[in-house]
Amino acid sequence: MEYGLSIGKSVRAVEDIAFQKDLETIQKMRTNGLGIIPTDNERMLSDMIVEAYNQIKTSPELIIIAHSLPFIFCNGYDISEKLGNIKTFLLSGMPCAIMHEAVDMAKSYIENGWYKRVLVIGADKAYSDGERTFFNTIMGDCVVALLIGPGGKRNTLISSHIQTNIIAPQGELTEENKINEFRAVNASLVRDSMEQCIAKAGLTWKDIGYIVPHTSNKMFWDGLSGLLHIERSRFKDIHINVTGHFNSHDSFYHYLTLIEEQVINKNQYALLINPGFGGTQGSTLLRC
């Protein structure tokens, strides 16, 4: 699996980004695991997409750009011209889980013989510090490009599972009782998505070497570790302190980083999971 990355060039501390927040909120961010975050308020998302795309050496037949946040293009033509006029889809929705949907679509297209090589690009960024601070976490800027296709001896896409059950539809603006209702069931919904993904592959938890999670909040994974009766050390969110969260593609970024660091090794299974606030969950199982 070929991949390309583009990361925010300005690495900044929590206190610098969240300077308008009170000390209690900043302390919660630190407790959640945040330290320094790569940001790029000035650079256009399209430039970051092109930078990641240019690292892919094999030409794709289709490009799917997955984005959680409102996109900067009214259609795909503007960005398609910058990507060699390859057929390009823009896929949005399912906050913090949409890249899992795009990967699952690419897998289906290839298995059905419609395309041989599909490039999935996870692309989200903020353009101001106010946009990137919410729910005691901070969004960093990153683009991840993955070339999915047949063959290849490493990083095999095994299965995906995406589900949506919207409970808190307006994020932070949702009425408090709905936010509380969502939080009461969120861990169970995430567990279900992960177990469904594993079951699709005909595997069990014993086969899974590592869980590579969405890095918005370390404490959530503390709780899920207990709920699943899985050692906390198997949840690899160790890079949250230098990334913050990258929306739906942070688990993919962390997976690639963990391979480079030889934490995840050949033939080990890694389960990537991104839940989105309000009621969406995406899981993808990869074999290194």
PDB file of C-alpha atoms in Angstrom:
ATOM      1  CA  MET A   1       0.000   0.000   0.000  1.00  0.00           C
ATOM      2  CA  GLU A   2       1.601   3.245  -1.125  1.00  0.00           C
ATOM      3  CA  TYR A   3       0.881   6.295   0.978  1.00  0.00           C
ATOM      4  CA  GLY A   4       1.532  10.011   1.130  1.00  0.00           C
ATOM      5  CA  LEU A   5       1.290  12.467   4.030  1.00  0.00           C
ATOM      6  CA  SER A   6       1.039  16.217   4.432  1.00  0.00           C
ATOM      7  CA  ILE A   7       1.236  17.637   7.964  1.00  0.00           C
ATOM      8  CA  GLY A   8       0.747  21.131   9.346  1.00  0.00           C
ATOM      9  CA  LYS A   9       4.090  22.917   9.394  1.00  0.00           C
ATOM     10  CA  SER A  10       3.559  25.025  12.517  1.00  0.00           C
ATOM     11  CA  VAL A  11       3.910  22.840  15.626  1.00  0.00           C
ATOM     12  CA  ARG A  12       2.334  24.671  18.567  1.00  0.00           C
ATOM     13  CA  ALA A  13       1.577  24.021  22.222  1.00  0.00           C
ATOM     14  CA  VAL A  14      -1.907  23.660  23.664  1.00  0.00           C
ATOM     15  CA  GLU A  15      -1.612  26.966  25.525  1.00  0.00           C
ATOM     16  CA  ASP A  16      -0.749  28.838  22.316  1.00  0.00           C
ATOM     17  CA  ILE A  17      -3.701  27.471  20.336  1.00  0.00           C
ATOM     18  CA  ALA A  18      -6.273  27.568  23.150  1.00  0.00           C
ATOM     19  CA  PHE A  19      -5.145  30.902  24.620  1.00  0.00           C
ATOM     20  CA  GLN A  20      -8.739  32.161  24.774  1.00  0.00           C
ATOM     21  CA  LYS A  21      -9.863  29.207  26.884  1.00  0.00           C
ATOM     22  CA  ASP A  22      -9.836  29.258  30.692  1.00  0.00           C
ATOM     23  CA  LEU A  23      -7.136  27.463  32.663  1.00  0.00           C
ATOM     24  CA  GLU A  24      -9.489  24.622  33.629  1.00  0.00           C
ATOM     25  CA  THR A  25     -10.234  23.851  29.961  1.00  0.00           C
ATOM     26  CA  ILE A  26      -6.553  23.931  29.067  1.00  0.00           C
ATOM     27  CA  GLN A  27      -5.787  21.556  31.923  1.00  0.00           C
ATOM     28  CA  LYS A  28      -8.489  19.177  30.655  1.00  0.00           C
ATOM     29  CA  MET A  29      -6.839  19.243  27.230  1.00  0.00           C
ATOM     30  CA  ARG A  30      -3.524  18.329  28.823  1.00  0.00           C
ATOM     31  CA  THR A  31      -5.208  15.567  30.840  1.00  0.00           C
ATOM     32  CA  ASN A  32      -6.744  14.262  27.600  1.00  0.00           C
ATOM     33  CA  GLY A  33      -3.195  13.731  26.332  1.00  0.00           C
ATOM     34  CA  LEU A  34      -2.636  16.838  24.203  1.00  0.00           C
ATOM     35  CA  GLY A  35       0.794  18.432  24.065  1.00  0.00           C
ATOM     36  CA  ILE A  36       1.835  19.976  20.743  1.00  0.00           C
ATOM     37  CA  ILE A  37      -0.256  20.063  17.582  1.00  0.00           C
ATOM     38  CA  PRO A  38       0.774  20.533  13.915  1.00  0.00           C
ATOM     39  CA  THR A  39      -1.300  23.358  12.452  1.00  0.00           C
ATOM     40  CA  ASP A  40      -1.309  25.388   9.260  1.00  0.00           C
ATOM     41  CA  ASN A  41      -3.866  28.184   9.396  1.00  0.00           C
ATOM     42  CA  GLU A  42      -2.532  29.866   6.260  1.00  0.00           C
ATOM     43  CA  ARG A  43      -1.996  26.979   3.822  1.00  0.00           C
ATOM     44  CA  MET A  44      -4.903  25.850   1.637  1.00  0.00           C
ATOM     45  CA  LEU A  45      -6.212  22.321   2.034  1.00  0.00           C
ATOM     46  CA  SER A  46      -5.899  21.827  -1.730  1.00  0.00           C
ATOM     47  CA  ASP A  47      -2.134  22.406  -1.476  1.00  0.00           C
ATOM     48  CA  MET A  48      -1.851  19.795   1.269  1.00  0.00           C
ATOM     49  CA  ILE A  49      -3.849  17.338  -0.842  1.00  0.00           C
ATOM     50  CA  VAL A  50      -1.524  17.862  -3.806  1.00  0.00           C
ATOM     51  CA  GLU A  51       1.552  17.438  -1.579  1.00  0.00           C
ATOM     52  CA  ALA A  52       0.289  14.061  -0.312  1.00  0.00           C
ATOM     53  CA  TYR A  53      -0.828  13.009  -3.809  1.00  0.00           C
ATOM     54  CA  ASN A  54       2.602  13.733  -5.300  1.00  0.00           C
ATOM     55  CA  GLN A  55       4.161  11.141  -2.994  1.00  0.00           C
ATOM     56  CA  ILE A  56       2.139   8.375  -4.697  1.00  0.00           C
ATOM     57  CA  LYS A  57       4.225   6.858  -7.504  1.00  0.00           C
ATOM     58  CA  THR A  58       1.582   4.571  -9.048  1.00  0.00           C
ATOM     59  CA  SER A  59      -1.199   6.295 -10.956  1.00  0.00           C
ATOM     60  CA  PRO A  60      -4.711   5.558  -9.586  1.00  0.00           C
ATOM     61  CA  GLU A  61      -7.807   5.054 -11.726  1.00  0.00           C
ATOM     62  CA  LEU A  62     -10.095   6.771  -9.224  1.00  0.00           C
ATOM     63  CA  ILE A  63      -9.581   9.231  -6.364  1.00  0.00           C
ATOM     64  CA  ILE A  64     -11.937   9.515  -3.387  1.00  0.00           C
ATOM     65  CA  ILE A  65     -11.392  12.557  -1.172  1.00  0.00           C
ATOM     66  CA  ALA A  66     -13.004  11.991   2.222  1.00  0.00           C
ATOM     67  CA  HIS A  67     -13.619  15.014   4.431  1.00  0.00           C
ATOM     68  CA  SER A  68     -15.566  15.569   7.634  1.00  0.00           C
ATOM     69  CA  LEU A  69     -15.547  19.358   7.574  1.00  0.00           C
ATOM     70  CA  PRO A  70     -17.238  21.597   4.982  1.00  0.00           C
ATOM     71  CA  PHE A  71     -15.111  21.434   1.863  1.00  0.00           C
ATOM     72  CA  ILE A  72     -13.481  24.326   0.025  1.00  0.00           C
ATOM     73  CA  PHE A  73     -14.656  23.251  -3.446  1.00  0.00           C
ATOM     74  CA  CYS A  74     -18.184  23.476  -4.821  1.00  0.00           C
ATOM     75  CA  ASN A  75     -17.429  20.416  -6.967  1.00  0.00           C
ATOM     76  CA  GLY A  76     -14.598  18.066  -7.812  1.00  0.00           C
ATOM     77  CA  TYR A  77     -13.403  19.771 -10.965  1.00  0.00           C
ATOM     78  CA  ASP A  78     -11.071  22.318  -9.352  1.00  0.00           C
ATOM     79  CA  ILE A  79      -9.122  19.740  -7.369  1.00  0.00           C
ATOM     80  CA  SER A  80      -9.264  17.136 -10.156  1.00  0.00           C
ATOM     81  CA  GLU A  81      -7.238  19.445 -12.411  1.00  0.00           C
ATOM     82  CA  LYS A  82      -4.497  19.505  -9.765  1.00  0.00           C
ATOM     83  CA  LEU A  83      -4.537  15.694  -9.540  1.00  0.00           C
ATOM     84  CA  GLY A  84      -3.926  14.928 -13.200  1.00  0.00           C
ATOM     85  CA  ASN A  85      -7.610  15.035 -14.238  1.00  0.00           C
ATOM     86  CA  ILE A  86      -8.202  11.582 -12.752  1.00  0.00           C
ATOM     87  CA  LYS A  87     -11.836  10.893 -11.945  1.00  0.00           C
ATOM     88  CA  THR A  88     -12.350  12.342  -8.465  1.00  0.00           C
ATOM     89  CA  PHE A  89     -15.211  11.937  -5.967  1.00  0.00           C
ATOM     90  CA  LEU A  90     -15.703  14.188  -2.946  1.00  0.00           C
ATOM     91  CA  LEU A  91     -17.204  12.225  -0.048  1.00  0.00           C
ATOM     92  CA  SER A  92     -18.429  14.045   3.052  1.00  0.00           C
ATOM     93  CA  GLY A  93     -20.505  13.418   6.159  1.00  0.00           C
ATOM     94  CA  MET A  94     -20.052  10.954   9.039  1.00  0.00           C
ATOM     95  CA  PRO A  95     -17.807  13.269  11.093  1.00  0.00           C
ATOM     96  CA  CYS A  96     -14.577  11.619  12.256  1.00  0.00           C
ATOM     97  CA  ALA A  97     -15.455   8.327  10.506  1.00  0.00           C
ATOM     98  CA  ILE A  98     -15.762   9.225   6.818  1.00  0.00           C
ATOM     99  CA  MET A  99     -12.354   7.897   5.724  1.00  0.00           C
ATOM    100  CA  HIS A 100     -13.357   4.425   6.866  1.00  0.00           C
ATOM    101  CA  GLU A 101     -16.378   4.707   4.553  1.00  0.00           C
ATOM    102  CA  ALA A 102     -14.141   5.800   1.670  1.00  0.00           C
ATOM    103  CA  VAL A 103     -11.757   2.882   2.261  1.00  0.00           C
ATOM    104  CA  ASP A 104     -14.676   0.457   2.349  1.00  0.00           C
ATOM    105  CA  MET A 105     -16.007   1.917  -0.928  1.00  0.00           C
ATOM    106  CA  ALA A 106     -12.596   1.535  -2.561  1.00  0.00           C
ATOM    107  CA  LYS A 107     -12.391  -2.086  -1.426  1.00  0.00           C
ATOM    108  CA  SER A 108     -15.850  -2.788  -2.869  1.00  0.00           C
ATOM    109  CA  TYR A 109     -15.038  -1.118  -6.207  1.00  0.00           C
ATOM    110  CA  ILE A 110     -11.894  -3.209  -6.576  1.00  0.00           C
ATOM    111  CA  GLU A 111     -13.530  -6.492  -5.534  1.00  0.00           C
ATOM    112  CA  ASN A 112     -16.324  -5.889  -8.064  1.00  0.00           C
ATOM    113  CA  GLY A 113     -13.812  -5.263 -10.849  1.00  0.00           C
ATOM    114  CA  TRP A 114     -14.777  -1.637 -11.476  1.00  0.00           C
ATOM    115  CA  TYR A 115     -11.286  -0.296 -10.737  1.00  0.00           C
ATOM    116  CA  LYS A 116      -7.895  -1.812 -10.010  1.00  0.00           C
ATOM    117  CA  ARG A 117      -6.346   1.059  -8.079  1.00  0.00           C
ATOM    118  CA  VAL A 118      -8.229   3.594  -5.960  1.00  0.00           C
ATOM    119  CA  LEU A 119      -6.536   6.442  -4.107  1.00  0.00           C
ATOM    120  CA  VAL A 120      -8.321   7.385  -0.886  1.00  0.00           C
ATOM    121  CA  ILE A 121      -7.386  10.790   0.510  1.00  0.00           C
ATOM    122  CA  GLY A 122      -8.428  11.800   4.012  1.00  0.00           C
ATOM    123  CA  ALA A 123      -8.419  15.605   3.989  1.00  0.00           C
ATOM    124  CA  ASP A 124      -9.485  17.933   6.789  1.00  0.00           C
ATOM    125  CA  LYS A 125      -7.984  21.088   8.224  1.00  0.00           C
ATOM    126  CA  ALA A 126      -8.970  24.173  10.146  1.00  0.00           C
ATOM    127  CA  TYR A 127      -8.209  27.746   9.151  1.00  0.00           C
ATOM    128  CA  SER A 128      -8.341  29.339  12.611  1.00  0.00           C
ATOM    129  CA  ASP A 129      -7.561  28.327  16.178  1.00  0.00           C
ATOM    130  CA  GLY A 130     -11.192  28.819  17.137  1.00  0.00           C
ATOM    131  CA  GLU A 131     -12.273  26.168  14.621  1.00  0.00           C
ATOM    132  CA  ARG A 132      -9.851  23.583  15.918  1.00  0.00           C
ATOM    133  CA  THR A 133     -10.680  23.695  19.652  1.00  0.00           C
ATOM    134  CA  PHE A 134     -13.801  21.876  20.836  1.00  0.00           C
ATOM    135  CA  PHE A 135     -14.872  19.278  23.428  1.00  0.00           C
ATOM    136  CA  ASN A 136     -11.560  19.707  25.308  1.00  0.00           C
ATOM    137  CA  THR A 137      -9.531  18.582  22.319  1.00  0.00           C
ATOM    138  CA  ILE A 138      -7.634  20.242  19.482  1.00  0.00           C
ATOM    139  CA  MET A 139      -7.703  19.385  15.794  1.00  0.00           C
ATOM    140  CA  GLY A 140      -4.394  19.237  13.957  1.00  0.00           C
ATOM    141  CA  ASP A 141      -3.992  19.619  10.186  1.00  0.00           C
ATOM    142  CA  CYS A 142      -3.118  16.559   8.142  1.00  0.00           C
ATOM    143  CA  VAL A 143      -3.827  14.857   4.817  1.00  0.00           C
ATOM    144  CA  VAL A 144      -3.383  11.093   4.389  1.00  0.00           C
ATOM    145  CA  ALA A 145      -3.381   9.465   0.930  1.00  0.00           C
ATOM    146  CA  LEU A 146      -3.650   5.651   0.627  1.00  0.00           C
ATOM    147  CA  LEU A 147      -3.405   3.763  -2.674  1.00  0.00           C
ATOM    148  CA  ILE A 148      -5.631   0.705  -2.437  1.00  0.00           C
ATOM    149  CA  GLY A 149      -5.364  -2.084  -4.981  1.00  0.00           C
ATOM    150  CA  PRO A 150      -4.808  -5.804  -5.507  1.00  0.00           C
ATOM    151  CA  GLY A 151      -1.505  -7.485  -4.841  1.00  0.00           C
ATOM    152  CA  GLY A 152       1.134  -6.244  -2.506  1.00  0.00           C
ATOM    153  CA  LYS A 153       2.537  -8.207   0.383  1.00  0.00           C
ATOM    154  CA  ARG A 154       2.075  -5.653   3.144  1.00  0.00           C
ATOM    155  CA  ASN A 155      -0.740  -3.602   4.655  1.00  0.00           C
ATOM    156  CA  THR A 156      -3.590  -5.743   3.381  1.00  0.00           C
ATOM    157  CA  LEU A 157      -7.102  -4.348   3.795  1.00  0.00           C
ATOM    158  CA  ILE A 158      -9.102  -7.125   5.482  1.00  0.00           C
ATOM    159  CA  SER A 159     -12.502  -5.667   6.434  1.00  0.00           C
ATOM    160  CA  SER A 160     -14.369  -2.498   7.345  1.00  0.00           C
ATOM    161  CA  HIS A 161     -17.539  -1.695   9.239  1.00  0.00           C
ATOM    162  CA  ILE A 162     -19.271   1.687   9.316  1.00  0.00           C
ATOM    163  CA  GLN A 163     -22.462   2.444  11.219  1.00  0.00           C
ATOM    164  CA  THR A 164     -24.493   5.510  12.099  1.00  0.00           C
ATOM    165  CA  ASN A 165     -27.059   6.078  14.821  1.00  0.00           C
ATOM    166  CA  ILE A 166     -27.314   9.821  15.293  1.00  0.00           C
ATOM    167  CA  ILE A 167     -28.227  10.876  18.819  1.00  0.00           C
ATOM    168  CA  ALA A 168     -26.595  14.299  19.187  1.00  0.00           C
ATOM    169  CA  PRO A 169     -26.955  15.805  15.689  1.00  0.00           C
ATOM    170  CA  GLN A 170     -25.586  19.320  16.324  1.00  0.00           C
ATOM    171  CA  GLY A 171     -22.302  18.494  18.052  1.00  0.00           C
ATOM    172  CA  GLU A 172     -21.514  20.991  20.809  1.00  0.00           C
ATOM    173  CA  LEU A 173     -24.721  22.869  19.961  1.00  0.00           C
ATOM    174  CA  THR A 174     -26.951  19.850  20.708  1.00  0.00           C
ATOM    175  CA  GLU A 175     -29.179  20.185  23.761  1.00  0.00           C
ATOM    176  CA  GLU A 176     -27.503  18.885  26.901  1.00  0.00           C
ATOM    177  CA  ASN A 177     -29.873  15.964  27.493  1.00  0.00           C
ATOM    178  CA  LYS A 178     -29.080  14.581  24.019  1.00  0.00           C
ATOM    179  CA  ILE A 179     -25.349  14.974  24.596  1.00  0.00           C
ATOM    180  CA  ASN A 180     -25.693  13.047  27.860  1.00  0.00           C
ATOM    181  CA  GLU A 181     -27.784  10.381  26.132  1.00  0.00           C
ATOM    182  CA  PHE A 182     -25.105   9.951  23.482  1.00  0.00           C
ATOM    183  CA  ARG A 183     -22.279   9.738  25.977  1.00  0.00           C
ATOM    184  CA  ALA A 184     -24.157   7.082  27.943  1.00  0.00           C
ATOM    185  CA  VAL A 185     -24.178   4.684  24.968  1.00  0.00           C
ATOM    186  CA  ASN A 186     -21.133   5.794  22.964  1.00  0.00           C
ATOM    187  CA  ALA A 187     -18.724   3.193  24.342  1.00  0.00           C
ATOM    188  CA  SER A 188     -21.169   0.384  23.585  1.00  0.00           C
ATOM    189  CA  LEU A 189     -21.664   1.641  20.026  1.00  0.00           C
ATOM    190  CA  VAL A 190     -17.901   1.794  19.472  1.00  0.00           C
ATOM    191  CA  ARG A 191     -17.465  -1.716  20.849  1.00  0.00           C
ATOM    192  CA  ASP A 192     -20.173  -2.978  18.490  1.00  0.00           C
ATOM    193  CA  SER A 193     -18.508  -1.401  15.446  1.00  0.00           C
ATOM    194  CA  MET A 194     -15.157  -2.963  16.321  1.00  0.00           C
ATOM    195  CA  GLU A 195     -16.661  -6.404  16.941  1.00  0.00           C
ATOM    196  CA  GLN A 196     -18.640  -6.266  13.691  1.00  0.00           C
ATOM    197  CA  CYS A 197     -15.459  -5.439  11.758  1.00  0.00           C
ATOM    198  CA  ILE A 198     -13.587  -8.346  13.337  1.00  0.00           C
ATOM    199  CA  ALA A 199     -16.491 -10.735  12.732  1.00  0.00           C
ATOM    200  CA  LYS A 200     -16.604  -9.808   9.028  1.00  0.00           C
ATOM    201  CA  ALA A 201     -13.017 -11.041   8.778  1.00  0.00           C
ATOM    202  CA  GLY A 202     -13.856 -14.324  10.532  1.00  0.00           C
ATOM    203  CA  LEU A 203     -11.463 -13.429  13.357  1.00  0.00           C
ATOM    204  CA  THR A 204     -11.713 -12.933  17.130  1.00  0.00           C
ATOM    205  CA  TRP A 205     -10.176 -10.489  19.577  1.00  0.00           C
ATOM    206  CA  LYS A 206      -7.372 -12.985  20.187  1.00  0.00           C
ATOM    207  CA  ASP A 207      -6.200 -12.413  16.610  1.00  0.00           C
ATOM    208  CA  ILE A 208      -5.943  -8.628  16.962  1.00  0.00           C
ATOM    209  CA  GLY A 209      -2.513  -7.374  17.893  1.00  0.00           C
ATOM    210  CA  TYR A 210      -3.308  -3.692  18.315  1.00  0.00           C
ATOM    211  CA  ILE A 211      -6.155  -1.184  18.317  1.00  0.00           C
ATOM    212  CA  VAL A 212      -5.213   2.119  16.651  1.00  0.00           C
ATOM    213  CA  PRO A 213      -7.837   4.641  17.769  1.00  0.00           C
ATOM    214  CA  HIS A 214      -9.055   8.122  16.998  1.00  0.00           C
ATOM    215  CA  THR A 215      -6.893  10.428  19.098  1.00  0.00           C
ATOM    216  CA  SER A 216      -9.290  12.969  20.506  1.00  0.00           C
ATOM    217  CA  ASN A 217      -9.327  11.798  24.133  1.00  0.00           C
ATOM    218  CA  LYS A 218      -7.134   9.253  25.934  1.00  0.00           C
ATOM    219  CA  MET A 219      -9.639   8.821  28.768  1.00  0.00           C
ATOM    220  CA  PHE A 220     -12.299   7.390  26.457  1.00  0.00           C
ATOM    221  CA  TRP A 221      -9.950   4.563  25.474  1.00  0.00           C
ATOM    222  CA  ASP A 222      -9.107   3.996  29.140  1.00  0.00           C
ATOM    223  CA  GLY A 223     -12.784   3.236  29.683  1.00  0.00           C
ATOM    224  CA  LEU A 224     -13.207   1.155  26.534  1.00  0.00           C
ATOM    225  CA  SER A 225     -10.204  -0.958  27.488  1.00  0.00           C
ATOM    226  CA  GLY A 226     -12.041  -1.911  30.676  1.00  0.00           C
ATOM    227  CA  LEU A 227     -15.316  -2.514  28.849  1.00  0.00           C
ATOM    228  CA  LEU A 228     -13.621  -4.876  26.372  1.00  0.00           C
ATOM    229  CA  HIS A 229     -11.345  -6.470  28.989  1.00  0.00           C
ATOM    230  CA  ILE A 230      -8.371  -5.742  26.720  1.00  0.00           C
ATOM    231  CA  GLU A 231      -5.031  -4.517  28.019  1.00  0.00           C
ATOM    232  CA  ARG A 232      -4.756  -0.752  27.725  1.00  0.00           C
ATOM    233  CA  SER A 233      -1.277  -1.174  26.202  1.00  0.00           C
ATOM    234  CA  ARG A 234      -2.864  -2.648  23.049  1.00  0.00           C
ATOM    235  CA  PHE A 235      -4.611   0.701  22.379  1.00  0.00           C
ATOM    236  CA  LYS A 236      -1.937   2.640  20.494  1.00  0.00           C
ATOM    237  CA  ASP A 237      -2.822   6.287  21.025  1.00  0.00           C
ATOM    238  CA  ILE A 238       0.716   7.166  22.073  1.00  0.00           C
ATOM    239  CA  HIS A 239       1.118   9.938  19.484  1.00  0.00           C
ATOM    240  CA  ILE A 240      -1.849  12.038  20.600  1.00  0.00           C
ATOM    241  CA  ASN A 241       0.572  14.339  22.452  1.00  0.00           C
ATOM    242  CA  VAL A 242       2.240  15.374  19.174  1.00  0.00           C
ATOM    243  CA  THR A 243      -0.738  15.339  16.793  1.00  0.00           C
ATOM    244  CA  GLY A 244      -4.009  16.141  18.502  1.00  0.00           C
ATOM    245  CA  HIS A 245      -6.664  14.584  16.308  1.00  0.00           C
ATOM    246  CA  PHE A 246      -6.885  14.567  12.510  1.00  0.00           C
ATOM    247  CA  ASN A 247     -10.586  13.735  12.205  1.00  0.00           C
ATOM    248  CA  SER A 248     -11.379  10.474  10.385  1.00  0.00           C
ATOM    249  CA  HIS A 249      -7.871   9.788   9.124  1.00  0.00           C
ATOM    250  CA  ASP A 250      -5.865  10.046  12.340  1.00  0.00           C
ATOM    251  CA  SER A 251      -6.056   6.291  12.988  1.00  0.00           C
ATOM    252  CA  PHE A 252      -4.611   5.707   9.497  1.00  0.00           C
ATOM    253  CA  TYR A 253      -1.839   8.233  10.136  1.00  0.00           C
ATOM    254  CA  HIS A 254      -0.995   6.579  13.455  1.00  0.00           C
ATOM    255  CA  TYR A 255      -1.052   3.113  11.868  1.00  0.00           C
ATOM    256  CA  LEU A 256       1.515   4.186   9.265  1.00  0.00           C
ATOM    257  CA  THR A 257       3.648   5.854  11.939  1.00  0.00           C
ATOM    258  CA  LEU A 258       3.560   2.749  14.147  1.00  0.00           C
ATOM    259  CA  ILE A 259       4.748   0.620  11.213  1.00  0.00           C
ATOM    260  CA  GLU A 260       7.651   2.993  10.560  1.00  0.00           C
ATOM    261  CA  GLU A 261       8.552   2.763  14.247  1.00  0.00           C
ATOM    262  CA  GLN A 262       8.300  -1.069  14.066  1.00  0.00           C
ATOM    263  CA  VAL A 263       5.679  -1.177  16.801  1.00  0.00           C
ATOM    264  CA  ILE A 264       3.325  -2.986  14.419  1.00  0.00           C
ATOM    265  CA  ASN A 265       5.179  -5.693  12.516  1.00  0.00           C
ATOM    266  CA  LYS A 266       4.652  -7.959   9.509  1.00  0.00           C
ATOM    267  CA  ASN A 267       1.501 -10.138   9.570  1.00  0.00           C
ATOM    268  CA  GLN A 268       0.121  -8.544  12.733  1.00  0.00           C
ATOM    269  CA  TYR A 269      -3.519  -7.407  12.656  1.00  0.00           C
ATOM    270  CA  ALA A 270      -4.361  -3.826  13.598  1.00  0.00           C
ATOM    271  CA  LEU A 271      -7.910  -2.581  14.106  1.00  0.00           C
ATOM    272  CA  LEU A 272      -8.373   1.109  13.318  1.00  0.00           C
ATOM    273  CA  ILE A 273     -11.370   2.833  14.914  1.00  0.00           C
ATOM    274  CA  ASN A 274     -12.823   6.347  14.589  1.00  0.00           C
ATOM    275  CA  PRO A 275     -16.009   7.255  16.438  1.00  0.00           C
ATOM    276  CA  GLY A 276     -17.566  10.613  15.688  1.00  0.00           C
ATOM    277  CA  PHE A 277     -19.386  12.734  18.237  1.00  0.00           C
ATOM    278  CA  GLY A 278     -23.124  12.385  17.850  1.00  0.00           C
ATOM    279  CA  GLY A 279     -23.402   8.799  16.682  1.00  0.00           C
ATOM    280  CA  THR A 280     -21.166   7.437  13.913  1.00  0.00           C
ATOM    281  CA  GLN A 281     -18.424   4.796  14.096  1.00  0.00           C
ATOM    282  CA  GLY A 282     -15.961   3.542  11.491  1.00  0.00           C
ATOM    283  CA  SER A 283     -13.649   0.535  11.848  1.00  0.00           C
ATOM    284  CA  THR A 284     -11.049  -0.884   9.447  1.00  0.00           C
ATOM    285  CA  LEU A 285      -8.981  -4.027   9.943  1.00  0.00           C
ATOM    286  CA  LEU A 286      -5.533  -4.181   8.327  1.00  0.00           C
ATOM    287  CA  ARG A 287      -2.850  -6.870   8.273  1.00  0.00           C
ATOM    288  CA  CYS A 288       0.623  -5.387   8.286  1.00  0.00           C
TER     289      CYS A 288
END
